mmCIF file of C-alpha atoms (C1' of nucleotides) in Angstrom:
data_model
loop_
_atom_site.group_PDB
_atom_site.id
_atom_site.type_symbol
_atom_site.label_atom_id
_atom_site.label_comp_id
_atom_site.label_asym_id
_atom_site.label_seq_id
_atom_site.Cartn_x
_atom_site.Cartn_y
_atom_site.Cartn_z
ATOM 1 C CA UNK A 268 8.289 -15.451 14.735
ATOM 2 C CA UNK A 269 8.524 -19.173 15.421
ATOM 3 C CA UNK A 270 7.797 -21.179 12.288
ATOM 4 C CA UNK A 271 8.729 -18.339 9.986
ATOM 5 C CA UNK A 272 10.894 -19.848 7.271
ATOM 6 C CA UNK A 273 13.728 -18.004 5.615
ATOM 7 C CA UNK A 274 11.812 -18.084 2.350
ATOM 8 C CA UNK A 275 8.870 -16.331 3.874
ATOM 9 C CA UNK A 276 11.109 -13.732 5.437
ATOM 10 C CA UNK A 277 12.690 -13.003 2.095
ATOM 11 C CA UNK A 278 9.283 -12.773 0.473
ATOM 12 C CA UNK A 279 8.201 -10.191 3.002
ATOM 13 C CA UNK A 280 11.502 -8.388 3.102
ATOM 14 C CA UNK A 281 11.547 -8.053 -0.662
ATOM 15 C CA UNK A 282 8.288 -6.176 -0.568
ATOM 16 C CA UNK A 283 9.275 -4.105 2.426
ATOM 17 C CA UNK A 284 12.605 -3.095 0.914
ATOM 18 C CA UNK A 285 11.002 -2.201 -2.368
ATOM 19 C CA UNK A 286 8.490 0.001 -0.631
ATOM 20 C CA UNK A 287 11.144 1.843 1.357
ATOM 21 C CA UNK A 288 13.234 2.177 -1.767
ATOM 22 C CA UNK A 289 10.479 3.730 -3.872
ATOM 23 C CA UNK A 290 9.309 5.950 -1.091
ATOM 24 C CA UNK A 291 12.756 7.314 -0.330
ATOM 25 C CA UNK A 292 13.579 7.662 -3.994
ATOM 26 C CA UNK A 293 10.507 9.750 -4.541
ATOM 27 C CA UNK A 294 11.201 11.998 -1.590
ATOM 28 C CA UNK A 295 14.785 12.502 -2.787
ATOM 29 C CA UNK A 296 14.153 12.996 -6.478
ATOM 30 C CA UNK A 297 10.752 14.639 -6.247
ATOM 31 C CA UNK A 298 9.138 12.212 -8.679
ATOM 32 C CA UNK A 299 8.053 8.590 -8.686
ATOM 33 C CA UNK A 300 10.409 5.937 -9.974
ATOM 34 C CA UNK A 301 8.091 5.414 -12.955
ATOM 35 C CA UNK A 302 8.144 9.059 -13.863
ATOM 36 C CA UNK A 303 11.908 9.248 -13.545
ATOM 37 C CA UNK A 304 12.397 6.126 -15.657
ATOM 38 C CA UNK A 305 10.253 7.569 -18.395
ATOM 39 C CA UNK A 306 12.214 10.792 -18.424
ATOM 40 C CA UNK A 307 15.565 9.061 -18.381
ATOM 41 C CA UNK A 308 14.561 6.807 -21.203
ATOM 42 C CA UNK A 309 13.604 9.861 -23.207
ATOM 43 C CA UNK A 310 16.878 11.527 -22.330
ATOM 44 C CA UNK A 311 18.738 8.646 -23.899
ATOM 45 C CA UNK A 312 16.569 8.080 -26.941
ATOM 46 C CA UNK A 313 15.561 11.374 -28.473
ATOM 47 C CA UNK A 314 12.300 10.090 -29.907
ATOM 48 C CA UNK A 315 10.128 7.121 -29.109
ATOM 49 C CA UNK A 316 6.598 5.931 -29.702
ATOM 50 C CA UNK A 317 4.331 5.525 -26.711
ATOM 51 C CA UNK A 318 3.882 1.828 -27.218
ATOM 52 C CA UNK A 319 7.657 1.258 -27.385
ATOM 53 C CA UNK A 320 8.128 3.396 -24.284
ATOM 54 C CA UNK A 321 5.428 1.485 -22.506
ATOM 55 C CA UNK A 322 7.232 -1.774 -23.109
ATOM 56 C CA UNK A 323 10.499 -0.331 -21.821
ATOM 57 C CA UNK A 324 9.253 1.062 -18.548
ATOM 58 C CA UNK A 325 6.947 -1.848 -17.979
ATOM 59 C CA UNK A 326 3.874 -0.072 -16.769
ATOM 60 C CA UNK A 327 0.359 -0.197 -18.128
ATOM 61 C CA UNK A 328 -0.383 1.725 -21.319
ATOM 62 C CA UNK A 329 -3.079 3.693 -19.537
ATOM 63 C CA UNK A 330 -0.605 4.813 -16.908
ATOM 64 C CA UNK A 331 1.863 5.842 -19.591
ATOM 65 C CA UNK A 332 -0.768 7.944 -21.326
ATOM 66 C CA UNK A 333 -1.532 9.713 -18.066
ATOM 67 C CA UNK A 334 2.096 10.381 -17.236
ATOM 68 C CA UNK A 335 2.777 11.751 -20.682
ATOM 69 C CA UNK A 336 -0.259 13.998 -20.663
ATOM 70 C CA UNK A 337 0.943 15.535 -17.442
ATOM 71 C CA UNK A 338 4.471 15.926 -18.705
ATOM 72 C CA UNK A 339 3.144 17.549 -21.837
ATOM 73 C CA UNK A 340 0.964 19.912 -19.852
ATOM 74 C CA UNK A 341 4.020 20.837 -17.795
ATOM 75 C CA UNK A 342 5.955 21.605 -20.973
ATOM 76 C CA UNK A 343 8.492 18.854 -20.357
ATOM 77 C CA UNK A 344 7.777 16.834 -23.481
ATOM 78 C CA UNK A 345 6.074 17.179 -26.860
ATOM 79 C CA UNK A 346 3.832 14.573 -28.434
ATOM 80 C CA UNK A 347 3.078 14.310 -32.129
ATOM 81 C CA UNK A 348 1.894 11.994 -34.866
ATOM 82 C CA UNK A 349 3.696 11.073 -38.056
ATOM 83 C CA UNK A 350 2.298 10.951 -41.561
ATOM 84 C CA UNK A 351 2.837 7.247 -42.110
ATOM 85 C CA UNK A 352 0.836 6.091 -39.082
ATOM 86 C CA UNK A 353 -1.816 8.180 -37.476
ATOM 87 C CA UNK A 354 -2.319 5.729 -34.647
ATOM 88 C CA UNK A 355 1.071 5.936 -32.986
ATOM 89 C CA UNK A 356 2.024 8.953 -30.905
ATOM 90 C CA UNK A 357 5.675 9.911 -30.671
ATOM 91 C CA UNK A 358 7.252 11.548 -27.704
ATOM 92 C CA UNK A 359 10.349 13.643 -27.220
ATOM 93 C CA UNK A 360 11.798 15.905 -24.579
ATOM 94 C CA UNK A 361 11.688 19.670 -24.897
ATOM 95 C CA UNK A 362 15.226 21.031 -25.215
ATOM 96 C CA UNK A 363 14.529 23.272 -22.271
ATOM 97 C CA UNK A 364 13.820 20.302 -20.030
ATOM 98 C CA UNK A 365 16.866 18.256 -20.934
ATOM 99 C CA UNK A 366 19.269 20.109 -18.689
ATOM 100 C CA UNK A 367 17.063 19.694 -15.669
ATOM 101 C CA UNK A 368 16.644 16.014 -16.350
ATOM 102 C CA UNK A 369 20.365 15.534 -16.825
ATOM 103 C CA UNK A 370 20.803 16.818 -13.321
ATOM 104 C CA UNK A 371 18.188 14.435 -11.969
ATOM 105 C CA UNK A 372 20.075 11.699 -13.771
ATOM 106 C CA UNK A 373 23.061 12.475 -11.604
ATOM 107 C CA UNK A 374 20.888 12.387 -8.530
ATOM 108 C CA UNK A 375 19.480 9.031 -9.475
ATOM 109 C CA UNK A 376 22.952 7.632 -10.004
ATOM 110 C CA UNK A 377 23.983 8.898 -6.620
ATOM 111 C CA UNK A 378 20.895 7.409 -5.022
ATOM 112 C CA UNK A 379 21.505 4.040 -6.612
ATOM 113 C CA UNK A 380 25.137 4.172 -5.529
ATOM 114 C CA UNK A 381 24.133 4.829 -1.920
ATOM 115 C CA UNK A 382 21.576 2.062 -2.085
ATOM 116 C CA UNK A 383 24.214 -0.516 -2.887
ATOM 117 C CA UNK A 384 27.004 0.896 -0.760
ATOM 118 C CA UNK A 385 29.169 -1.806 0.733
ATOM 119 C CA UNK A 386 28.383 -4.385 -1.934
ATOM 120 C CA UNK A 387 31.277 -5.907 -3.819
ATOM 121 C CA UNK A 388 30.959 -6.235 -7.572
ATOM 122 C CA UNK A 389 30.764 -9.945 -7.077
ATOM 123 C CA UNK A 390 27.886 -9.642 -4.634
ATOM 124 C CA UNK A 391 26.075 -7.358 -7.023
ATOM 125 C CA UNK A 392 26.355 -9.862 -9.818
ATOM 126 C CA UNK A 393 24.985 -12.503 -7.552
ATOM 127 C CA UNK A 394 22.170 -10.283 -6.355
ATOM 128 C CA UNK A 395 21.125 -9.664 -9.912
ATOM 129 C CA UNK A 396 21.248 -13.358 -10.708
ATOM 130 C CA UNK A 397 19.059 -14.123 -7.743
ATOM 131 C CA UNK A 398 16.501 -11.547 -8.743
ATOM 132 C CA UNK A 399 16.433 -12.943 -12.246
ATOM 133 C CA UNK A 400 15.977 -16.425 -10.911
ATOM 134 C CA UNK A 401 13.051 -15.304 -8.793
ATOM 135 C CA UNK A 402 11.585 -13.619 -11.818
ATOM 136 C CA UNK A 403 11.806 -16.825 -13.833
ATOM 137 C CA UNK A 404 10.356 -18.864 -10.994
ATOM 138 C CA UNK A 405 7.445 -16.507 -10.568
ATOM 139 C CA UNK A 406 6.662 -16.534 -14.249
ATOM 140 C CA UNK A 407 6.381 -20.305 -14.094
ATOM 141 C CA UNK A 408 3.924 -20.344 -11.237
ATOM 142 C CA UNK A 409 0.468 -21.075 -12.548
ATOM 143 C CA UNK A 410 -2.783 -20.398 -10.847
ATOM 144 C CA UNK A 411 -4.005 -23.969 -10.844
ATOM 145 C CA UNK A 412 -0.997 -25.189 -8.882
ATOM 146 C CA UNK A 413 -2.989 -23.755 -6.030
ATOM 147 C CA UNK A 414 -6.441 -23.934 -4.574
ATOM 148 C CA UNK A 415 -6.941 -27.009 -6.691
ATOM 149 C CA UNK A 416 -10.621 -27.910 -6.587
ATOM 150 C CA UNK A 417 -12.953 -25.011 -7.183
ATOM 151 C CA UNK A 418 -15.270 -26.289 -4.493
ATOM 152 C CA UNK B 15 21.739 -0.412 -22.683
ATOM 153 C CA UNK B 16 25.290 0.867 -22.958
ATOM 154 C CA UNK B 17 26.306 2.715 -19.790
ATOM 155 C CA UNK B 18 23.789 0.827 -17.673
ATOM 156 C CA UNK B 19 25.610 -0.168 -14.505
ATOM 157 C CA UNK B 20 24.923 -3.343 -12.638
ATOM 158 C CA UNK B 21 23.628 -1.270 -9.723
ATOM 159 C CA UNK B 22 21.056 0.410 -11.875
ATOM 160 C CA UNK B 23 19.971 -2.904 -13.320
ATOM 161 C CA UNK B 24 19.450 -4.286 -9.857
ATOM 162 C CA UNK B 25 17.528 -1.221 -8.837
ATOM 163 C CA UNK B 26 15.176 -1.656 -11.769
ATOM 164 C CA UNK B 27 15.020 -5.409 -11.503
ATOM 165 C CA UNK B 28 14.120 -5.215 -7.830
ATOM 166 C CA UNK B 29 11.059 -3.183 -8.630
ATOM 167 C CA UNK B 30 10.135 -5.286 -11.623
ATOM 168 C CA UNK B 31 10.433 -8.536 -9.709
ATOM 169 C CA UNK B 32 8.423 -7.192 -6.838
ATOM 170 C CA UNK B 33 5.662 -6.118 -9.164
ATOM 171 C CA UNK B 34 5.495 -9.513 -10.868
ATOM 172 C CA UNK B 35 5.585 -11.194 -7.506
ATOM 173 C CA UNK B 36 2.689 -9.234 -6.029
ATOM 174 C CA UNK B 37 0.660 -9.446 -9.183
ATOM 175 C CA UNK B 38 1.053 -13.208 -9.513
ATOM 176 C CA UNK B 39 0.504 -13.732 -5.816
ATOM 177 C CA UNK B 40 -2.765 -11.883 -5.990
ATOM 178 C CA UNK B 41 -3.983 -13.795 -9.005
ATOM 179 C CA UNK B 42 -3.097 -17.092 -7.313
ATOM 180 C CA UNK B 43 -4.417 -16.381 -3.836
ATOM 181 C CA UNK B 44 -7.284 -14.099 -4.780
ATOM 182 C CA UNK B 45 -6.230 -11.341 -2.395
ATOM 183 C CA UNK B 46 -3.472 -8.762 -2.201
ATOM 184 C CA UNK B 47 -0.313 -9.543 -0.286
ATOM 185 C CA UNK B 48 -1.322 -6.958 2.321
ATOM 186 C CA UNK B 49 -4.695 -8.524 2.852
ATOM 187 C CA UNK B 50 -3.214 -12.000 3.134
ATOM 188 C CA UNK B 51 -0.562 -10.837 5.597
ATOM 189 C CA UNK B 52 -3.221 -9.309 7.784
ATOM 190 C CA UNK B 53 -5.246 -12.490 7.781
ATOM 191 C CA UNK B 54 -2.268 -14.702 8.463
ATOM 192 C CA UNK B 55 -1.160 -12.530 11.311
ATOM 193 C CA UNK B 56 -4.614 -12.839 12.799
ATOM 194 C CA UNK B 57 -4.550 -16.582 12.287
ATOM 195 C CA UNK B 58 -1.452 -16.797 14.428
ATOM 196 C CA UNK B 59 -2.377 -14.330 17.129
ATOM 197 C CA UNK B 60 -5.993 -14.765 18.134
ATOM 198 C CA UNK B 61 -6.503 -11.151 19.144
ATOM 199 C CA UNK B 62 -4.648 -7.955 18.315
ATOM 200 C CA UNK B 63 -5.214 -4.225 18.463
ATOM 201 C CA UNK B 64 -5.315 -2.325 15.220
ATOM 202 C CA UNK B 65 -2.303 -0.221 16.040
ATOM 203 C CA UNK B 66 -0.219 -3.301 16.852
ATOM 204 C CA UNK B 67 -1.402 -4.980 13.670
ATOM 205 C CA UNK B 68 -0.576 -1.904 11.679
ATOM 206 C CA UNK B 69 3.008 -1.992 12.905
ATOM 207 C CA UNK B 70 3.319 -5.664 12.018
ATOM 208 C CA UNK B 71 2.114 -5.500 8.457
ATOM 209 C CA UNK B 72 3.826 -2.226 7.818
ATOM 210 C CA UNK B 73 1.114 -0.394 5.982
ATOM 211 C CA UNK B 74 -0.498 2.918 6.754
ATOM 212 C CA UNK B 75 -3.050 3.034 9.566
ATOM 213 C CA UNK B 76 -5.638 4.388 7.177
ATOM 214 C CA UNK B 77 -5.148 1.433 4.876
ATOM 215 C CA UNK B 78 -5.460 -0.961 7.798
ATOM 216 C CA UNK B 79 -8.736 0.612 8.854
ATOM 217 C CA UNK B 80 -10.110 0.183 5.363
ATOM 218 C CA UNK B 81 -9.008 -3.417 5.044
ATOM 219 C CA UNK B 82 -10.503 -4.301 8.383
ATOM 220 C CA UNK B 83 -13.790 -2.611 7.648
ATOM 221 C CA UNK B 84 -14.116 -4.671 4.516
ATOM 222 C CA UNK B 85 -13.167 -7.869 6.286
ATOM 223 C CA UNK B 86 -15.709 -7.107 8.975
ATOM 224 C CA UNK B 87 -18.413 -6.407 6.424
ATOM 225 C CA UNK B 88 -17.569 -9.741 4.800
ATOM 226 C CA UNK B 89 -17.951 -11.495 8.131
ATOM 227 C CA UNK B 90 -14.331 -12.603 8.229
ATOM 228 C CA UNK B 91 -13.359 -10.757 11.399
ATOM 229 C CA UNK B 92 -14.946 -9.066 14.399
ATOM 230 C CA UNK B 93 -13.864 -5.762 15.862
ATOM 231 C CA UNK B 94 -14.572 -4.621 19.378
ATOM 232 C CA UNK B 95 -13.485 -2.274 22.136
ATOM 233 C CA UNK B 96 -12.436 -3.146 25.651
ATOM 234 C CA UNK B 97 -13.525 -1.507 28.879
ATOM 235 C CA UNK B 98 -10.097 -0.293 29.886
ATOM 236 C CA UNK B 99 -9.407 1.697 26.739
ATOM 237 C CA UNK B 100 -12.129 2.999 24.510
ATOM 238 C CA UNK B 101 -9.676 4.244 21.922
ATOM 239 C CA UNK B 102 -8.124 1.005 20.797
ATOM 240 C CA UNK B 103 -10.051 -1.421 18.617
ATOM 241 C CA UNK B 104 -9.306 -5.098 18.850
ATOM 242 C CA UNK B 105 -9.578 -7.527 16.022
ATOM 243 C CA UNK B 106 -10.039 -11.254 15.800
ATOM 244 C CA UNK B 107 -10.990 -13.819 13.213
ATOM 245 C CA UNK B 108 -14.425 -15.379 13.108
ATOM 246 C CA UNK B 109 -14.171 -19.101 13.847
ATOM 247 C CA UNK B 110 -15.962 -19.768 10.608
ATOM 248 C CA UNK B 111 -13.265 -18.003 8.609
ATOM 249 C CA UNK B 112 -10.298 -19.708 10.212
ATOM 250 C CA UNK B 113 -10.551 -22.892 8.200
ATOM 251 C CA UNK B 114 -10.610 -21.053 4.934
ATOM 252 C CA UNK B 115 -7.641 -18.962 5.915
ATOM 253 C CA UNK B 116 -5.707 -21.983 7.033
ATOM 254 C CA UNK B 117 -6.064 -23.296 3.530
ATOM 255 C CA UNK B 118 -4.845 -20.060 2.042
ATOM 256 C CA UNK B 119 -1.901 -20.335 4.391
ATOM 257 C CA UNK B 120 -0.958 -23.550 2.667
ATOM 258 C CA UNK B 121 -1.306 -21.877 -0.686
ATOM 259 C CA UNK B 122 0.903 -19.042 0.369
ATOM 260 C CA UNK B 123 3.559 -21.451 1.586
ATOM 261 C CA UNK B 124 3.432 -23.260 -1.708
ATOM 262 C CA UNK B 125 3.698 -20.007 -3.616
ATOM 263 C CA UNK B 126 6.699 -18.883 -1.605
ATOM 264 C CA UNK B 127 8.310 -22.272 -2.100
ATOM 265 C CA UNK B 128 7.892 -22.040 -5.860
ATOM 266 C CA UNK B 129 9.214 -18.509 -5.842
ATOM 267 C CA UNK B 130 12.512 -19.625 -4.372
ATOM 268 C CA UNK B 131 12.801 -22.939 -6.130
ATOM 269 C CA UNK B 132 16.372 -23.803 -6.985
ATOM 270 C CA UNK B 133 17.901 -21.677 -4.226
ATOM 271 C CA UNK B 134 20.177 -23.396 -1.755
ATOM 272 C CA UNK B 135 19.728 -22.587 1.920
ATOM 273 C CA UNK B 136 23.022 -20.777 1.768
ATOM 274 C CA UNK B 137 21.905 -18.622 -1.122
ATOM 275 C CA UNK B 138 18.711 -17.807 0.700
ATOM 276 C CA UNK B 139 20.608 -16.637 3.747
ATOM 277 C CA UNK B 140 22.732 -14.461 1.563
ATOM 278 C CA UNK B 141 19.750 -13.083 -0.290
ATOM 279 C CA UNK B 142 18.160 -12.081 2.973
ATOM 280 C CA UNK B 143 21.361 -10.443 4.153
ATOM 281 C CA UNK B 144 21.593 -8.460 0.955
ATOM 282 C CA UNK B 145 18.041 -7.251 1.248
ATOM 283 C CA UNK B 146 18.664 -6.203 4.818
ATOM 284 C CA UNK B 147 21.782 -4.367 3.811
ATOM 285 C CA UNK B 148 19.887 -2.491 1.124
ATOM 286 C CA UNK B 149 17.258 -1.633 3.679
ATOM 287 C CA UNK B 150 19.873 -0.189 6.018
ATOM 288 C CA UNK B 151 21.523 1.729 3.216
ATOM 289 C CA UNK B 152 18.256 3.216 2.069
ATOM 290 C CA UNK B 153 17.343 4.296 5.555
ATOM 291 C CA UNK B 154 20.597 6.228 5.734
ATOM 292 C CA UNK B 155 20.049 8.151 2.536
ATOM 293 C CA UNK B 156 19.003 11.679 3.326
ATOM 294 C CA UNK B 157 17.299 14.076 1.044
ATOM 295 C CA UNK B 158 19.950 16.765 1.208
ATOM 296 C CA UNK B 159 22.638 14.446 -0.091
ATOM 297 C CA UNK B 160 21.001 15.266 -3.391
ATOM 298 C CA UNK B 161 19.903 18.245 -5.379
ATOM 299 C CA UNK B 162 22.126 20.311 -3.146
ATOM 300 C CA UNK B 163 21.352 23.968 -3.841
ATOM 301 C CA UNK B 164 17.668 24.767 -3.852
ATOM 302 C CA UNK B 165 18.157 27.100 -6.806
ATOM 303 C "C1'" DT C 183 -10.221 19.538 38.744
ATOM 304 C "C1'" DA C 184 -9.216 21.721 34.416
ATOM 305 C "C1'" DT C 185 -6.291 21.596 30.731
ATOM 306 C "C1'" DC C 186 -2.832 20.071 27.639
ATOM 307 C "C1'" DA C 187 -0.470 16.413 25.283
ATOM 308 C "C1'" DA C 188 -0.352 11.765 23.568
ATOM 309 C "C1'" DT C 189 -2.655 7.808 21.590
ATOM 310 C "C1'" DT C 190 -5.889 5.581 18.445
ATOM 311 C "C1'" DA C 191 -8.815 5.337 14.772
ATOM 312 C "C1'" DT C 192 -11.206 7.403 11.071
ATOM 313 C "C1'" DT C 193 -12.216 10.229 6.990
ATOM 314 C "C1'" DG C 194 -11.301 12.974 2.824
ATOM 315 C "C1'" DA C 195 -8.276 14.261 -0.823
ATOM 316 C "C1'" DT C 196 -4.949 12.672 -3.824
ATOM 317 C "C1'" DG C 197 -1.767 9.783 -6.663
ATOM 318 C "C1'" DC C 198 -0.788 5.990 -9.277
ATOM 319 C "C1'" DA C 199 -1.513 1.505 -11.281
ATOM 320 C "C1'" DT C 200 -4.681 -1.930 -13.258
ATOM 321 C "C1'" DC C 201 -8.448 -3.806 -16.206
ATOM 322 C "C1'" DA C 202 -12.132 -3.408 -19.490
ATOM 323 C "C1'" DA C 203 -14.341 -0.943 -22.966
ATOM 324 C "C1'" DT C 204 -14.035 2.261 -26.676
ATOM 325 C "C1'" DT C 205 -12.259 4.905 -30.680
ATOM 326 C "C1'" DA C 206 -9.352 5.581 -34.546
ATOM 327 C "C1'" DT C 207 -6.399 3.851 -37.819
ATOM 328 C "C1'" DT C 208 -3.980 0.480 -40.498
ATOM 329 C "C1'" DT C 209 -3.251 -4.028 -42.570
ATOM 330 C "C1'" DG C 210 -4.403 -8.073 -44.876
ATOM 331 C "C1'" DA C 211 -7.235 -11.457 -47.001
ATOM 332 C "C1'" DA C 212 -11.358 -12.960 -49.525
ATOM 333 C "C1'" DT D 161 -12.740 -3.181 -52.864
ATOM 334 C "C1'" DT D 162 -14.386 -4.291 -48.695
ATOM 335 C "C1'" DC D 163 -14.529 -5.977 -44.323
ATOM 336 C "C1'" DA D 164 -12.446 -8.328 -40.340
ATOM 337 C "C1'" DA D 165 -8.566 -8.382 -37.394
ATOM 338 C "C1'" DA D 166 -4.672 -6.128 -35.419
ATOM 339 C "C1'" DT D 167 -2.534 -2.083 -33.445
ATOM 340 C "C1'" DA D 168 -2.371 2.232 -30.637
ATOM 341 C "C1'" DA D 169 -4.075 5.290 -27.561
ATOM 342 C "C1'" DT D 170 -7.502 6.854 -24.548
ATOM 343 C "C1'" DT D 171 -11.146 6.933 -20.985
ATOM 344 C "C1'" DG D 172 -13.813 5.349 -17.000
ATOM 345 C "C1'" DA D 173 -14.221 2.451 -13.061
ATOM 346 C "C1'" DT D 174 -11.869 0.502 -9.427
ATOM 347 C "C1'" DG D 175 -8.388 -0.751 -5.839
ATOM 348 C "C1'" DC D 176 -5.044 0.345 -2.729
ATOM 349 C "C1'" DA D 177 -1.671 3.202 -0.429
ATOM 350 C "C1'" DT D 178 -0.307 7.752 1.351
ATOM 351 C "C1'" DC D 179 -0.747 12.215 3.853
ATOM 352 C "C1'" DA D 180 -3.199 15.598 6.482
ATOM 353 C "C1'" DA D 181 -6.903 16.816 9.265
ATOM 354 C "C1'" DT D 182 -10.158 15.530 12.662
ATOM 355 C "C1'" DA D 183 -12.474 13.225 16.614
ATOM 356 C "C1'" DA D 184 -12.535 10.634 20.734
ATOM 357 C "C1'" DT D 185 -10.361 9.025 24.639
ATOM 358 C "C1'" DT D 186 -6.829 8.724 28.077
ATOM 359 C "C1'" DG D 187 -3.020 10.264 31.061
ATOM 360 C "C1'" DA D 188 -0.368 13.597 33.295
ATOM 361 C "C1'" DT D 189 0.226 17.834 35.599
ATOM 362 C "C1'" DA D 190 -0.281 22.143 37.577
#
DNA sequence: TATCAATTATTGATGCATCAATTATTTGAA
DNA sequence: TTCAAATAATTGATGCATCAATAATTGATA
């Protein structure tokens, strides 16, 4: 309350907002943000290897494998290997599923629109810049700036 | 890539940044942001009931219970009941642990400082306002704005 | 006073992400 | 050619958060 700097508030608020955002998103769309991102990436790319997908959605390879196995079991996607490389697995949406996912794409757009209601385009640009700046800053933080002596 | 609106980018970036932030924080401080928030709250409040603490740190009561049990087992905190209400459990730091946590408080401050390096005070204020606005917007989103017909 | 509702904490089941270890395959260099 | 290193995916162990159900206690009321 008292000595709580603006920086600290932002730090906490960032996490709080993100949590609310993901939670509400999931209850609205019926799937986690990760799951939805995977599906929307597939909607826009026809065919992709797991490792490429993993880099795009930025979650752990193990998590990707588990998502895709579930989606395959549900009949949403197909997975297959190609002759030239038996290591890589390729993924694509079932035709059947595309329509349903197109609809959820609309819902996501609407959700995102609501989320940033009342922001001017200028503010949005600035928001994005700030987030990117934080990202750069964080990536430059190194462990040994802290704790110092390993007493 | 192509039809990717600024709003959508922010939406994704917000989650990405938060993930990096928490991950780096944990590797620097050696404990999750939740855990550290709990400890720092206790450092500043001497004694608190679990339910009050739970509201402060904004995580599920079940998660709080589990954190506190671990901290108790580690000898970092004590938990006890009071005569006037046998339901509530009160929590306080062990004297022994306070010094160590004070140090981690410094580390957290340093981390937060690094995170927002290069931001002017004005920008910080604006950042906070934006986050708050998003929070308000999200809280107003209702499930039935979406999907519409439950076909 | 007996009972019902609210409060508080806990537990169990579940979901999702991470890391580390493992397996299979491919590539490249000696 | 052969073998080591790189690449890709998977599995198991673990951590942490959530929800739902349960237990214990307290307060209110009829």
